[in-house]
Each structure stands twice: as C-alpha cells, then as structure tokens.
C-alpha cells in the first residue's frame, strides 16, 4: 500500500472518528442532561409534595403549633408527637431533614421544629436564630411553595430542598416547612450511567475505527482510482506530485516520471471494438503495475495515456524499469476471441526526472510529455528527456 493510500485512509479514519465523536458527544450530553433533569424534576415534585403535606398537617392543628411556638418546650407531648411524625416520613422516603421556621425581622428567622434526635450534631434547638436562605425568603415573601436545585454540602452530601408556607385560620403566614431530600444515591446512579455510556461509546468508536480500516478500500477506491484499470485518477495526481517533488528536494532524493501511450490504440478500437480496447487497457495497466514498487504511483492520465511516478531511485533504474515494461508488453499479444487472433500491442514511454534541478510539477510533466513525443516518433521505444 503506497503512501498516498495510507494518507487518505488515515484521513478517512480520522474524519470518521471525529464525526462519530461529535455525534456521540451530542447524544451523550442529550441523554445525560435529560436523565439528570428528569430525576431532579421528579425529586423537586416529591420534595414539594412532602413539604406541602407537612404544612397542611400542621395547619390542621394550628393552635397546638402556635402554642409550641411560644413555649418551644422540647419535652412537651406536642414536640414528641411531631418528632414521631417527622421520623415516620423520613423512614418511608429519602427525606434527610425536616424543619419549620418563623420569620422574625428582616431576613432572620427562628427555628421551631426539627426532625433530628435531641443531642445529635444536626439537632437545632427551637428558638435558634439564623439568617434566611434565599429560597426561604421567596416563600416568606410570596406564600407560594417552591423547590430548588441540588446543593452540595460537605457534611450532608447532595441535598434538594423544598419549602412550603404555614398559614393560620385567617390566612396569615406563620412560617415555613423545609424539606431536604438526599440526592447522593441518585447522583451516584447518574455517575454510573455516565460511566456506562462512556464505555458503550468507546466500544462503538473502537468498532467503527476497525470497520473503517477494514472497508477503507471499498470507500476510497471509487474516489481515488479508475474503475477499469485500478490506476489513480488524474484528479488527485497533481496534488501528490507536488507533495512528492517537495519531499524529494528536501531529502535530496531523485524522482522520475514515466509517461505511457499505447501505439495506434485508435486503430485497435476501430478494428476490434471498444470492449476489446478496454481489455487491452486493463492488460497493459496490469503489466505496468506489476513492474512498479509498492511505493511508486500509477495514474491513468488520459484515455490510453498512463503516468508512473517513481520515487527514491536513480534514473538508470527508472530506464531499466521502463524498458522492461515496454518489452513485456511487446512480447504479450492479447487474444481477440471474436476474430480468433492474437493482437500485438506496443507502447511508447517518455521518461523525465528532477536530477537535482528545482523544477515545478508542471515543468516535470512537460519534460515527460516531450520525451513521450520523441518516443512516439519511432514508437515502441523508451525516450529520456534531455535538456535543450
């Protein structure tokens, strides 16, 4: 496989991987964000529902709640009853904290009830004064329940909160109920989902790379090569000729062109038909390709014209290869089944090389074309371009 083919295959694989990676990234972000938002939305609805339910329960016995607001006696039956009630909610849900507060002045509030056991590190004694959270202030100001996104606490983990208002019988806002749901395990599941998705995408990308490499020929051949002869098309020739000339000059190596033209090919087509003419082209191109190295390039330049680019060799070797190609073709008549006869084919070959002169790709092609023109004067011969 020559350098051009390797280059195009590498680019094809890189392009395929890049497109696939972008596509997968979009899918991954979409799936992960959608899952995260769906889970958070579910948790918010759940937290808000629990907060509202607790607030309604307190409002059903609002007089007892108001009385406890005044005494804040943690040894009272009411406090114990609320402790049991809050504990039962925590036992059947993923609620981590339940509390109630009432607003004092400005943005300060007083702690009233707490679901934590007395003496625990998370217990807040009724009557404790603290500054309102922004979310609590929203409910104190509007009287409308709200839920808010997960907050990361170093001590408590990931919490998603909801707050509901508590009203008296006349509709006066007495305080709020706060509920914090523990989202740590949910986000652990999300992280595992993230890892699983990455593993799946890695497998898909790896499989895609292997598939692209395996079937690169099926993709590249129609783009780069002539369908009939298997030679590279002229479309790409000038690009990689320029690249190879630049490389040859940089590393001080020689580079040569062989330009081929079948002798009297029009007569072959006129006499035996275009189907046989195609057979001649495929046979001749096969002979030329077998005579070239894997590092050389073989191009269909026109109808019956071909070009071979020989890299990293001396001109004497190029002439020997050209002569070998010419003699093999001349000694290999092609059988025409329709007319039941062998048809002799000959070829003219023009050769030109860089010979350490800084010439352009266009000039090198012109030199090879002039050498071919000289060869066609006598036909079935090899001609080397000579400086005028």
PDB file of N, CA and C in Angstrom, residues 92 206 246:
ATOM      1  N   UNK A  92     -39.981   6.346  55.436  1.00  0.00           N
ATOM      2  CA  UNK A  92     -40.623   5.809  54.223  1.00  0.00           C
ATOM      3  C   UNK A  92     -40.238   6.606  52.969  1.00  0.00           C
ATOM      4  N   UNK A 206     -14.372   2.311  18.840  1.00  0.00           N
ATOM      5  CA  UNK A 206     -13.361   1.299  18.510  1.00  0.00           C
ATOM      6  C   UNK A 206     -13.836   0.409  17.373  1.00  0.00           C
ATOM      7  N   UNK A 246       8.305  18.163  -3.548  1.00  0.00           N
ATOM      8  CA  UNK A 246       8.767  18.942  -2.390  1.00  0.00           C
ATOM      9  C   UNK A 246       9.572  18.064  -1.441  1.00  0.00           C
TER      10      UNK A 246
END
